[in-house]
Short mmCIF file of C-alpha atoms in Angstrom, two decimals:
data_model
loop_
_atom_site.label_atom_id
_atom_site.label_comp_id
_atom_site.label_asym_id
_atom_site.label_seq_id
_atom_site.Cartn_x
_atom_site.Cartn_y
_atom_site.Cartn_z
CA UNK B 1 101.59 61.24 100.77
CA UNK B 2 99.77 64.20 98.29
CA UNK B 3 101.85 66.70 96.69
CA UNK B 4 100.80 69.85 97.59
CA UNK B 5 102.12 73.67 97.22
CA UNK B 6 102.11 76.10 99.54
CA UNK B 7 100.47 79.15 98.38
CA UNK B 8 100.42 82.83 100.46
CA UNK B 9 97.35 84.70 100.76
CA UNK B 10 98.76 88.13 101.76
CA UNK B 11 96.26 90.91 102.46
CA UNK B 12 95.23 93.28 100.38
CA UNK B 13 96.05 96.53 102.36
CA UNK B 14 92.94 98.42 102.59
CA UNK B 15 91.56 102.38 102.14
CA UNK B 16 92.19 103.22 105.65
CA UNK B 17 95.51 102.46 106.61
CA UNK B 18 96.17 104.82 109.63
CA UNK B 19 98.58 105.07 112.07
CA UNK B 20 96.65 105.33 115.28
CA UNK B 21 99.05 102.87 117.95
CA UNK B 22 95.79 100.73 118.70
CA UNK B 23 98.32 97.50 119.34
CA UNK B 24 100.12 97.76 123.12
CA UNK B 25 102.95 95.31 123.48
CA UNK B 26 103.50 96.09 119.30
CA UNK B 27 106.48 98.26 119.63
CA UNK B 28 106.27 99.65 116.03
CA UNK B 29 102.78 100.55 116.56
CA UNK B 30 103.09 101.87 118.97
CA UNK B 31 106.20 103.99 118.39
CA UNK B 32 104.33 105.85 115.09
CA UNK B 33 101.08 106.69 116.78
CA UNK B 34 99.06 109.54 115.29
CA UNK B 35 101.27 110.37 112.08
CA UNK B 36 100.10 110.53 108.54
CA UNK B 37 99.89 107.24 106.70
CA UNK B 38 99.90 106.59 102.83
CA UNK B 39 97.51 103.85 102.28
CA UNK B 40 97.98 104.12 98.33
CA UNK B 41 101.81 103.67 98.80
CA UNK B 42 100.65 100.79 101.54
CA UNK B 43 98.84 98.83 99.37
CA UNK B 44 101.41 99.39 96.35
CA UNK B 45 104.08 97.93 98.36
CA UNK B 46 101.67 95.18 98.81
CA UNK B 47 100.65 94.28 95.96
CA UNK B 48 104.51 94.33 94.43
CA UNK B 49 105.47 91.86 96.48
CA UNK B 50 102.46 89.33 95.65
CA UNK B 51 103.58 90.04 91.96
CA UNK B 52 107.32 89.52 92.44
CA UNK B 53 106.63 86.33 94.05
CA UNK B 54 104.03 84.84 91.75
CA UNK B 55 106.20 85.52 88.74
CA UNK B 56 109.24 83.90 90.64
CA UNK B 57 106.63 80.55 90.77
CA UNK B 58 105.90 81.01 94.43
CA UNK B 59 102.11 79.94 94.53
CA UNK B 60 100.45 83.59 95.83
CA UNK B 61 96.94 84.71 96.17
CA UNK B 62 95.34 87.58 98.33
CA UNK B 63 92.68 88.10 100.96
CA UNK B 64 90.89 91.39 100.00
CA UNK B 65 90.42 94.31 102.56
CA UNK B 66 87.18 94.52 105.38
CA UNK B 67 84.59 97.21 104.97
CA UNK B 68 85.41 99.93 107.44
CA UNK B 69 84.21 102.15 109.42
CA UNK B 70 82.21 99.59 111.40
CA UNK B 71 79.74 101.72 111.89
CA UNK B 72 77.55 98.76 114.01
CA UNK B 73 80.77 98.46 116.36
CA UNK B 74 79.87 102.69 116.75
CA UNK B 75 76.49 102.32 117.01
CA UNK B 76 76.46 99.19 119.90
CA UNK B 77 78.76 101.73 121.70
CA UNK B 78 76.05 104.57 121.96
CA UNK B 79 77.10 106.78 118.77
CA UNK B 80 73.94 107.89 117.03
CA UNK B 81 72.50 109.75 114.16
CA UNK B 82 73.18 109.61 110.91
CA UNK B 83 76.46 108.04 109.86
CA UNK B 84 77.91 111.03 109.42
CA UNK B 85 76.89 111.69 113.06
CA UNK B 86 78.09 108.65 114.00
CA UNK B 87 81.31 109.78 112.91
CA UNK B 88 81.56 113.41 113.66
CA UNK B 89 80.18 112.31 117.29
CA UNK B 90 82.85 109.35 117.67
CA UNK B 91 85.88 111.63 117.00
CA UNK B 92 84.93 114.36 118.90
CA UNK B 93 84.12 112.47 121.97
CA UNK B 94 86.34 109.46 121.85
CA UNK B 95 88.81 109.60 118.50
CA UNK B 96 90.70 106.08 120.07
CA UNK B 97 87.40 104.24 119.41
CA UNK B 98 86.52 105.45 115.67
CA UNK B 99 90.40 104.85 114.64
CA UNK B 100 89.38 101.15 115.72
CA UNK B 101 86.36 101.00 113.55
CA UNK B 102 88.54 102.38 111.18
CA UNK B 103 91.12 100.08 111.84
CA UNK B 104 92.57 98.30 108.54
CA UNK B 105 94.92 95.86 110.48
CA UNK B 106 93.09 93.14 108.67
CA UNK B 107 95.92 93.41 106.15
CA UNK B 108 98.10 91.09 108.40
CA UNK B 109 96.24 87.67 107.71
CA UNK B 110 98.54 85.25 109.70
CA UNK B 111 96.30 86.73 112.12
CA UNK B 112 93.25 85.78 110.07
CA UNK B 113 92.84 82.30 110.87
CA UNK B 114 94.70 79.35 111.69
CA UNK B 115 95.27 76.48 108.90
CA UNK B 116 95.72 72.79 109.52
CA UNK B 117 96.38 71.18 105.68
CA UNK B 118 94.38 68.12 104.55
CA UNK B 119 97.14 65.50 105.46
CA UNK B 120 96.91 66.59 108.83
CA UNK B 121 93.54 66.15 109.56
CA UNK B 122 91.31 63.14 110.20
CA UNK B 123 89.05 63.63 107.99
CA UNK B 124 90.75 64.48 105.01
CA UNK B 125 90.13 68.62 104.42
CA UNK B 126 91.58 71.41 104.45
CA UNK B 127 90.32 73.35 108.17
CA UNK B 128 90.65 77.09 109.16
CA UNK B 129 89.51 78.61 112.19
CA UNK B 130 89.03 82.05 112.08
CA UNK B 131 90.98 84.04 114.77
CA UNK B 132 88.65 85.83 117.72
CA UNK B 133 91.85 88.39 118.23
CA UNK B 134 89.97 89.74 121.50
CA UNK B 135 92.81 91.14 123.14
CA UNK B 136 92.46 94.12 120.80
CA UNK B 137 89.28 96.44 120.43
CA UNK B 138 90.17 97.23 117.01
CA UNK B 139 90.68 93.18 115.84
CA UNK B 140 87.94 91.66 118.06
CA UNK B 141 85.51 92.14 115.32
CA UNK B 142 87.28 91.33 112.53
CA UNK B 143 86.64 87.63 112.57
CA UNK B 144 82.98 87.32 110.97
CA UNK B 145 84.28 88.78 107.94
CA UNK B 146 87.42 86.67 108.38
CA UNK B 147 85.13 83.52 108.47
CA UNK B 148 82.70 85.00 105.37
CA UNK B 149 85.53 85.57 102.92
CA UNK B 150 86.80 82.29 103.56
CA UNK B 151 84.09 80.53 103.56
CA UNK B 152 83.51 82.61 99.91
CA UNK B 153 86.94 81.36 98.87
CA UNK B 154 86.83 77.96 100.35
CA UNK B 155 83.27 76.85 100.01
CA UNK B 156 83.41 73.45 98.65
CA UNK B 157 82.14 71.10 101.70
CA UNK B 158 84.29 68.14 100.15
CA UNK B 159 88.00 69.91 100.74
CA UNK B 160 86.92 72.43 103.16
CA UNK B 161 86.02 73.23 106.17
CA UNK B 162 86.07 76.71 108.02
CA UNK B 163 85.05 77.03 111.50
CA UNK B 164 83.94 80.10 113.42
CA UNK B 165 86.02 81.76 115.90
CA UNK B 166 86.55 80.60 119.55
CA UNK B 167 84.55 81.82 122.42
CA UNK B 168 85.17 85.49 122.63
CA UNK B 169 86.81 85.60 126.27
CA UNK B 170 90.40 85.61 127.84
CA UNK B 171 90.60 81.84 128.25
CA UNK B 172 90.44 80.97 124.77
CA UNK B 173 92.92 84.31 123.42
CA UNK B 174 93.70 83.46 119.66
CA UNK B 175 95.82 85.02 116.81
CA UNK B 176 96.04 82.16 114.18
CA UNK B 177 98.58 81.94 112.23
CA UNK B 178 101.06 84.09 113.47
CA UNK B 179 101.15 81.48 116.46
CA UNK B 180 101.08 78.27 114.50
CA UNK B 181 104.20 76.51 112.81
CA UNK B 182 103.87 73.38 110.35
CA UNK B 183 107.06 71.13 109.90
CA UNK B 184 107.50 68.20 107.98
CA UNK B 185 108.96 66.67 104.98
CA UNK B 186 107.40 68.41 102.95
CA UNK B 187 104.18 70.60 102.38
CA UNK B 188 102.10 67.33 101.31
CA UNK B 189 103.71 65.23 103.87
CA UNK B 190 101.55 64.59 107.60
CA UNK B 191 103.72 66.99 109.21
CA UNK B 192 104.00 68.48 112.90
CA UNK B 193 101.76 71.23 114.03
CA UNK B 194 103.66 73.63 116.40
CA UNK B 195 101.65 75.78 118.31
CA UNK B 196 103.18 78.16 120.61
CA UNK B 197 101.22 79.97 123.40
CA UNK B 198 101.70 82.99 126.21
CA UNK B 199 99.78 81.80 128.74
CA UNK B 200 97.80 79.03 130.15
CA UNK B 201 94.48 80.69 131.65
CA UNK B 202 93.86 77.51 133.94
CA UNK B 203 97.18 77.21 135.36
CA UNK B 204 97.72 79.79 137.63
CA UNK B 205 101.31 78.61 138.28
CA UNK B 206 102.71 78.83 134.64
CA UNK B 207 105.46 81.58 134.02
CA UNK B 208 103.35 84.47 132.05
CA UNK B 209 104.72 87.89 130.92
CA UNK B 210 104.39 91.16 133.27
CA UNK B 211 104.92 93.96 131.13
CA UNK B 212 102.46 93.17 127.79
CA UNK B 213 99.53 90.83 127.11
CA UNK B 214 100.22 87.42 126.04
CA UNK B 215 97.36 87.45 123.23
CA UNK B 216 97.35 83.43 122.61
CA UNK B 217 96.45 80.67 125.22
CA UNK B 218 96.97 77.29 125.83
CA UNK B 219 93.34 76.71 125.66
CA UNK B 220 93.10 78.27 122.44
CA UNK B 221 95.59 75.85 121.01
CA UNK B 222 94.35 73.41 121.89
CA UNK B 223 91.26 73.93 121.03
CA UNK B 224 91.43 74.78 117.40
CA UNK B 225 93.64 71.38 117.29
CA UNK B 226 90.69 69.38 118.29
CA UNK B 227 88.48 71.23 115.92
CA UNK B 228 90.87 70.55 112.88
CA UNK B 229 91.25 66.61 113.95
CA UNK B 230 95.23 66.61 114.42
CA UNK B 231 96.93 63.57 115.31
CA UNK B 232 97.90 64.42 119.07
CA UNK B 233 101.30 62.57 118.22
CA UNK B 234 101.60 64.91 115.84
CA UNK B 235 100.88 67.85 117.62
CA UNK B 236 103.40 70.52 119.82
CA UNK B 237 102.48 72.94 122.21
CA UNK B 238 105.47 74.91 123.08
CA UNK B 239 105.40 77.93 125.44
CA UNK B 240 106.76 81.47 124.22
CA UNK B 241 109.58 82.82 126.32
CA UNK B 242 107.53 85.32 128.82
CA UNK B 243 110.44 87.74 128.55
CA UNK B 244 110.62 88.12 125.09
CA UNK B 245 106.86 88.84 125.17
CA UNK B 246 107.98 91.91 127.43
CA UNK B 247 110.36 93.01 124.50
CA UNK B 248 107.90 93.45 122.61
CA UNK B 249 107.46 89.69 120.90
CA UNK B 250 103.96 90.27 120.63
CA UNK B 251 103.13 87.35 118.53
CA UNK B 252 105.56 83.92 117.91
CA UNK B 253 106.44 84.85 113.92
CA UNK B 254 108.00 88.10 115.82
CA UNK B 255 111.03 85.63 117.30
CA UNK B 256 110.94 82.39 114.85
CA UNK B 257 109.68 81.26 111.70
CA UNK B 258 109.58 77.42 109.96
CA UNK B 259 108.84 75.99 106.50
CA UNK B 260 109.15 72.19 105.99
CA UNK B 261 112.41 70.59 108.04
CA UNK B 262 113.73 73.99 109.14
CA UNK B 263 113.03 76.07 112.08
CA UNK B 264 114.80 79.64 112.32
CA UNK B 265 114.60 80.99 115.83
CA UNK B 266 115.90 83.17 118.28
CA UNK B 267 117.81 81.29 121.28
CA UNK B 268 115.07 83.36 123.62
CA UNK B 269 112.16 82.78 121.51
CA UNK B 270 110.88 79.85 124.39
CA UNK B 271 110.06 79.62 127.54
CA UNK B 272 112.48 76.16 127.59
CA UNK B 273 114.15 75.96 124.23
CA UNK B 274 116.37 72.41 124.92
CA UNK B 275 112.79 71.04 125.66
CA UNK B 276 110.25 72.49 123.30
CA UNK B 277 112.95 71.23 120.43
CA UNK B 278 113.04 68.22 122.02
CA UNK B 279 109.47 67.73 121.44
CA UNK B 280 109.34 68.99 117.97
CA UNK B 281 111.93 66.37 116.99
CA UNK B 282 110.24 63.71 118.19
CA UNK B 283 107.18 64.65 117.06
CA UNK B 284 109.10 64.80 113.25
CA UNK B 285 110.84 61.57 113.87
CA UNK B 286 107.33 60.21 114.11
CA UNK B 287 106.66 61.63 111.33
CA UNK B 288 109.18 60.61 108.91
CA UNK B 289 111.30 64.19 109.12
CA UNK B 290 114.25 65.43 111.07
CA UNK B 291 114.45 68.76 112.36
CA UNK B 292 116.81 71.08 110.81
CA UNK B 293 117.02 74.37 113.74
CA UNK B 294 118.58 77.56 112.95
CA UNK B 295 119.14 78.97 116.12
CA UNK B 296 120.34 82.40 116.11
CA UNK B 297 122.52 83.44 119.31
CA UNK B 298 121.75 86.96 121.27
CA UNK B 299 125.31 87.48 120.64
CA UNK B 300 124.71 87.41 117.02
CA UNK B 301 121.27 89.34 117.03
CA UNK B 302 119.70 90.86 120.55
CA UNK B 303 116.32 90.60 120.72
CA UNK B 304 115.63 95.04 120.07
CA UNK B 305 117.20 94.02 116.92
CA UNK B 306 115.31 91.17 116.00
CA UNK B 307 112.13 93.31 116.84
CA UNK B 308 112.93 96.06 115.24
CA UNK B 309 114.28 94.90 111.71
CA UNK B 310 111.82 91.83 111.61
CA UNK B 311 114.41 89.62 110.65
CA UNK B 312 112.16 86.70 112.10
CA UNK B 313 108.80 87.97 110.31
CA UNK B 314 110.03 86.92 107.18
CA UNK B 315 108.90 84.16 104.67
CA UNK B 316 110.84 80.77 104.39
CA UNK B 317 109.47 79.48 101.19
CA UNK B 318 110.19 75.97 99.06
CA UNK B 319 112.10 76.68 95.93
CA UNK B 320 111.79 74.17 92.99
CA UNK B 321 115.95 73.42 93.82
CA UNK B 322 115.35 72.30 97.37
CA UNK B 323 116.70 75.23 98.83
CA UNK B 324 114.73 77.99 100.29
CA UNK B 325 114.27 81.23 100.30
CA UNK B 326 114.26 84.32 102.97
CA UNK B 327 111.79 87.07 101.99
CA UNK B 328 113.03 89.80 104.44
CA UNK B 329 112.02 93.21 104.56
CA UNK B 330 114.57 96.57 103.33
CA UNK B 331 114.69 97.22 107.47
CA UNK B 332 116.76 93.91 108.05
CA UNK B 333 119.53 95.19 105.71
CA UNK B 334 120.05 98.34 107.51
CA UNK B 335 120.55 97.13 110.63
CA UNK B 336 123.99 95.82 110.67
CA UNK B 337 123.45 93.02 113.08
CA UNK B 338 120.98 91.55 111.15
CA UNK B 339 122.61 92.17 108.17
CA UNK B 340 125.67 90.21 109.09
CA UNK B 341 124.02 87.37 110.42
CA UNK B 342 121.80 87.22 106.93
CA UNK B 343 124.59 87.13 104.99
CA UNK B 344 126.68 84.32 106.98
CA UNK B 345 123.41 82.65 106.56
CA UNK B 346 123.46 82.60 103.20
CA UNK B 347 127.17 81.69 102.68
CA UNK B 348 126.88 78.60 105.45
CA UNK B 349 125.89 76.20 102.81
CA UNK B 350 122.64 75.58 104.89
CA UNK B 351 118.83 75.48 103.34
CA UNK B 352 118.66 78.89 103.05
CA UNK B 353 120.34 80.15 100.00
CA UNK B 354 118.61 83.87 98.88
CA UNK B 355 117.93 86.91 100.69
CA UNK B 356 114.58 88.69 98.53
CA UNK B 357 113.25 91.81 99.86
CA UNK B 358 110.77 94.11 99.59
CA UNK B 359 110.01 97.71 101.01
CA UNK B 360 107.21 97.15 103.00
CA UNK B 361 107.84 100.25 105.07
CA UNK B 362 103.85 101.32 104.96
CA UNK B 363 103.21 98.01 106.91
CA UNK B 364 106.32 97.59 109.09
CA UNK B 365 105.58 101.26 110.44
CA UNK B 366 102.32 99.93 111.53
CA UNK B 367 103.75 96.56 112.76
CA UNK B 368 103.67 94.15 110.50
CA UNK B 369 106.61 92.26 108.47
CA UNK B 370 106.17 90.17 105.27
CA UNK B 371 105.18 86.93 107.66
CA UNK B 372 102.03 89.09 109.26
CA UNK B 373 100.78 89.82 105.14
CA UNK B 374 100.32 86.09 104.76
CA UNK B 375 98.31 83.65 105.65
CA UNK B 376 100.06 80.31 104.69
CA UNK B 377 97.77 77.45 102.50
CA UNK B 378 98.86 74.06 101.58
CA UNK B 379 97.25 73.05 98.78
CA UNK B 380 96.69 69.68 97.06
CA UNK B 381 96.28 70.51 92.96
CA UNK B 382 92.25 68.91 93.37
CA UNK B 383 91.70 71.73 96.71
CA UNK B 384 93.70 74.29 94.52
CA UNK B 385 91.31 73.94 91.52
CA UNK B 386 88.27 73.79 93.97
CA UNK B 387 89.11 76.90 95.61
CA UNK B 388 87.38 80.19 94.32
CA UNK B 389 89.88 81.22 91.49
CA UNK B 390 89.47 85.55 91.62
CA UNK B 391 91.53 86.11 94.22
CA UNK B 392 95.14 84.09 92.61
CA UNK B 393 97.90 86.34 91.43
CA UNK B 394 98.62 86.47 87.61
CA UNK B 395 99.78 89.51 85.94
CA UNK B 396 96.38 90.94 84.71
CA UNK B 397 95.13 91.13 88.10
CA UNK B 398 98.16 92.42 89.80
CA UNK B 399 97.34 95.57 86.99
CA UNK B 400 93.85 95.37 87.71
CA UNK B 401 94.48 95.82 91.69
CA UNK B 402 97.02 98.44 90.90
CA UNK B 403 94.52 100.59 88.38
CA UNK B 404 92.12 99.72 91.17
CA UNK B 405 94.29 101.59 93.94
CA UNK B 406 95.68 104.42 91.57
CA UNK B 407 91.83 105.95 91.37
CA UNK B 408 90.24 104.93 95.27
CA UNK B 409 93.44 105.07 97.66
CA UNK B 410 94.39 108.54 99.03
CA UNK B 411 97.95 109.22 99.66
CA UNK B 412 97.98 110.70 103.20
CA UNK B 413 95.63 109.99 105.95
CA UNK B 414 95.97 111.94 108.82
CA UNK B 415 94.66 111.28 112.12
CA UNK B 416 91.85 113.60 111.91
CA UNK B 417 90.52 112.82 108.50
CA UNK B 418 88.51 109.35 109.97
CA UNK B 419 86.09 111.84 110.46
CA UNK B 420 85.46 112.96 107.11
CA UNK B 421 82.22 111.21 105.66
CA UNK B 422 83.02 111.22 102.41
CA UNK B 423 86.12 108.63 103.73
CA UNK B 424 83.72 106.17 104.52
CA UNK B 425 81.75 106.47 101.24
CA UNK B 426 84.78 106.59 99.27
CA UNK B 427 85.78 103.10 100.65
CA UNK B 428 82.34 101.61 100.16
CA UNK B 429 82.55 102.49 96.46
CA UNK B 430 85.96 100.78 96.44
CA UNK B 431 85.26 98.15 98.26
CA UNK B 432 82.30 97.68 95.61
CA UNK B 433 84.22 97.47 92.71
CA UNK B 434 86.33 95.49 94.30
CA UNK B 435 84.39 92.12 94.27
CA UNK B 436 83.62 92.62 90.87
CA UNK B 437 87.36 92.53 90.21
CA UNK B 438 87.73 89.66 92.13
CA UNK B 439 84.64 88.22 91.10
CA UNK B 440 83.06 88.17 94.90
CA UNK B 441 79.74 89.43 94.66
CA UNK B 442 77.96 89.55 98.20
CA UNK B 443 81.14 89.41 100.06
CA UNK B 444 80.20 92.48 102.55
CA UNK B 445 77.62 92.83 104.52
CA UNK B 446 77.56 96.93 102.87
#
């Protein structure tokens, strides 16, 4: 067994933060569609959570922005002209399509790719596949980039290795991360590789939800498990409760969330929950670990709750006394429910022992919790010293980014403004100075 550390990569919110409900089946989304946004305040809130956490120890990095507009997604869609035509021409005759080109939903990287650590895989690296996310117009494209920044950030062939995303159709539906659940000893131990799915696209008898898409598959799963060489023994595919899906459980981090031994979930969170714990135990016992489960009741917390405060879209992270942490967002302490529950949580004398939250507000609005800013990394110190160094958080960058943001970032975006030009050029400026901050050079395709 390697030591290893887990470090976040949360996303670096980007220039156009709107609010234009592109996500069905993502309740908050959906609920604030068309009002004004504050992608300065967005990517503050951001950025003072990567800093609390680095200087509590927590190992954190980022994963900057994506270039938008996409103008070439306007263009292959029959917008021409100049871009400023391209623009003017996209709002006026279909406003839906330029707030996806627009779209800045990039900042949630669980989403980004899916991560199988070195001591999981048979050949010794570090593998990511990038996530095709082609339920959504507005995240379908977003994997090239995905793939091109981490191949910029994990490059070296000897710990690394990043594969492109899956075929682009139904059958092979994936979201990364935000499906995908790692539970073990500990962070360098072989560990268990949970991945839970909506659907199976080649069993048309399996229970699927009725109301909203279920965005991962079966066959996406599995797939990326072959690609990252996991030890099937070591490997659980566990269906997401169809219902829950319905309630707006659009992705798996939405109803549970796990870090080493312990899983916190939702009694509805699967499709058979005596079974699919079942498996992950003896999957652990295999393993060398036992499965500590936090299951929280309906009684306790009902599933409009859970959605709505994001108790479940929260970070479990290692601390250096063997206890962990809960980063939650402001919205679970104002919901009394959840409240409650987090604070017989903390007093049970179980793993988790601090509450730490953030106003994240800018990103919940838009549907995403602290668990969809972060794409989780387990890193051995060699991989952590081979990976490109510009993007970890220290204190100088965190008032780099910030100085950064304070002159490009505007503090209201409405709606209508995607189809101001100089938007556009402002963020290509940004974005420009941007990777010589982080010392990217040749990161976008501008």
């Amino acid at each position: 067994m390697h030591t290893a550390r887990e470090y976040n990569f949360d996303g670096l919110v980007g220039p156009s933060h709107n609010y234009a409900g592109l996500s069905f089946g993502n309740v908050a989304s959906f609920s604030n569609v068309k009002s004004a946004s504050n992608p300065k305040q967005a990517a503050l809130q951001g950025l003072a959570k990567m800093r609390a956490l680095a200087a509590r120890g927590f190992a954190q990095a980022l994963l900057p922005p994506q270039d938008r507009p996409n103008l070439r997604l306007l263009r292959s869609l029959g917008f021409g002209g100049s871009d400023a035509d391209v623009l003017a021409r996209a709002y006026k005759e279909s406003p839906v399509i330029l707030a996806c080109a627009y779209s800045a939903s990039s900042m949630w990287t669980a989403n980004a790719a899916t991560v199988s650590p070195s001591a999981d895989s048979a050949d010794g690296r570090v593998h990511f596949t990038a996530a095709n996310l082609n339920n959504k117009l507005h995240r379908s494209f977003e994997h090239a980039q995905s793939a091109r920044t981490l191949r910029a950030l994990f490059g070296d062939a000897r710990h690394f290795a990043v594969h492109d995303a899956l075929p682009a159709t139904p059958a092979f539906g994936d979201e990364g991360a935000a499906n995908h659940t790692r539970l073990g000893a500990s962070h360098g131990a072989a560990s268990v590789e949970m991945f839970v799915y909506g659907r199976a696209e080649f069993d048309a008898l399996a229970p699927a939800p009725t109301r909203y898409p279920a965005r991962q598959t079966l066959e996406a799963s599995q797939a990326v498990a072959r690609l990252h060489g996991l030890d099937p023994a070591r490997t659980v595919y566990v269906q997401q409760n169809p219902d829950v899906i319905d309630q707006g459980v659009f992705h798996n981090d939405v109803i549970a969330v796990g870090n080493g031994n312990v899983l916190l979930y939702h009694e509805q969170a699967f499709a058979d929950e005596l079974a699919s714990l079942d498996q992950v135990r003896r999957a652990m016992a295999g393993a060398g670990a036992e499965l500590t489960a936090l299951r929280v009741d309906t009684g306790q917390v009902a599933v409009a709750d859970a959605v709505t405060s994001y108790l479940f879209n929260s970070q479990l992270l290692s601390k250096d006394d063997g206890n962990m942490a809960l980063v939650i967002p402001q919205e679970c302490q104002e919901n009394q429910a959840v409240a409650r529950y987090l604070d017989g949580l903390v007093a049970s004398g179980g793993p988790v022992d601090e509450l730490i939250h953030f106003d994240l507000r800018q990103s919940m609005r838009n549907g995403g919790g602290p668990a969809c800013l972060r794409l989780r990394v387990a890193l051995t110190d060699a991989e952590a010293g081979a990976m490109h160094q510009g993007v970890v958080m220290t204190e100088a960058l965190y008032h780099k980014l910030v100085a950064w943001v304070e002159k490009h970032y505007r503090d209201r975006l409405e709606p209508s403004d995607l189809a101001d030009p100089a938007l556009a050029l402002e963020i290509h400026v940004a974005l420009e100075e941007l990777t010589s901050i982080l010392h990217l050079p040749g990161l976008y395709d501008l």
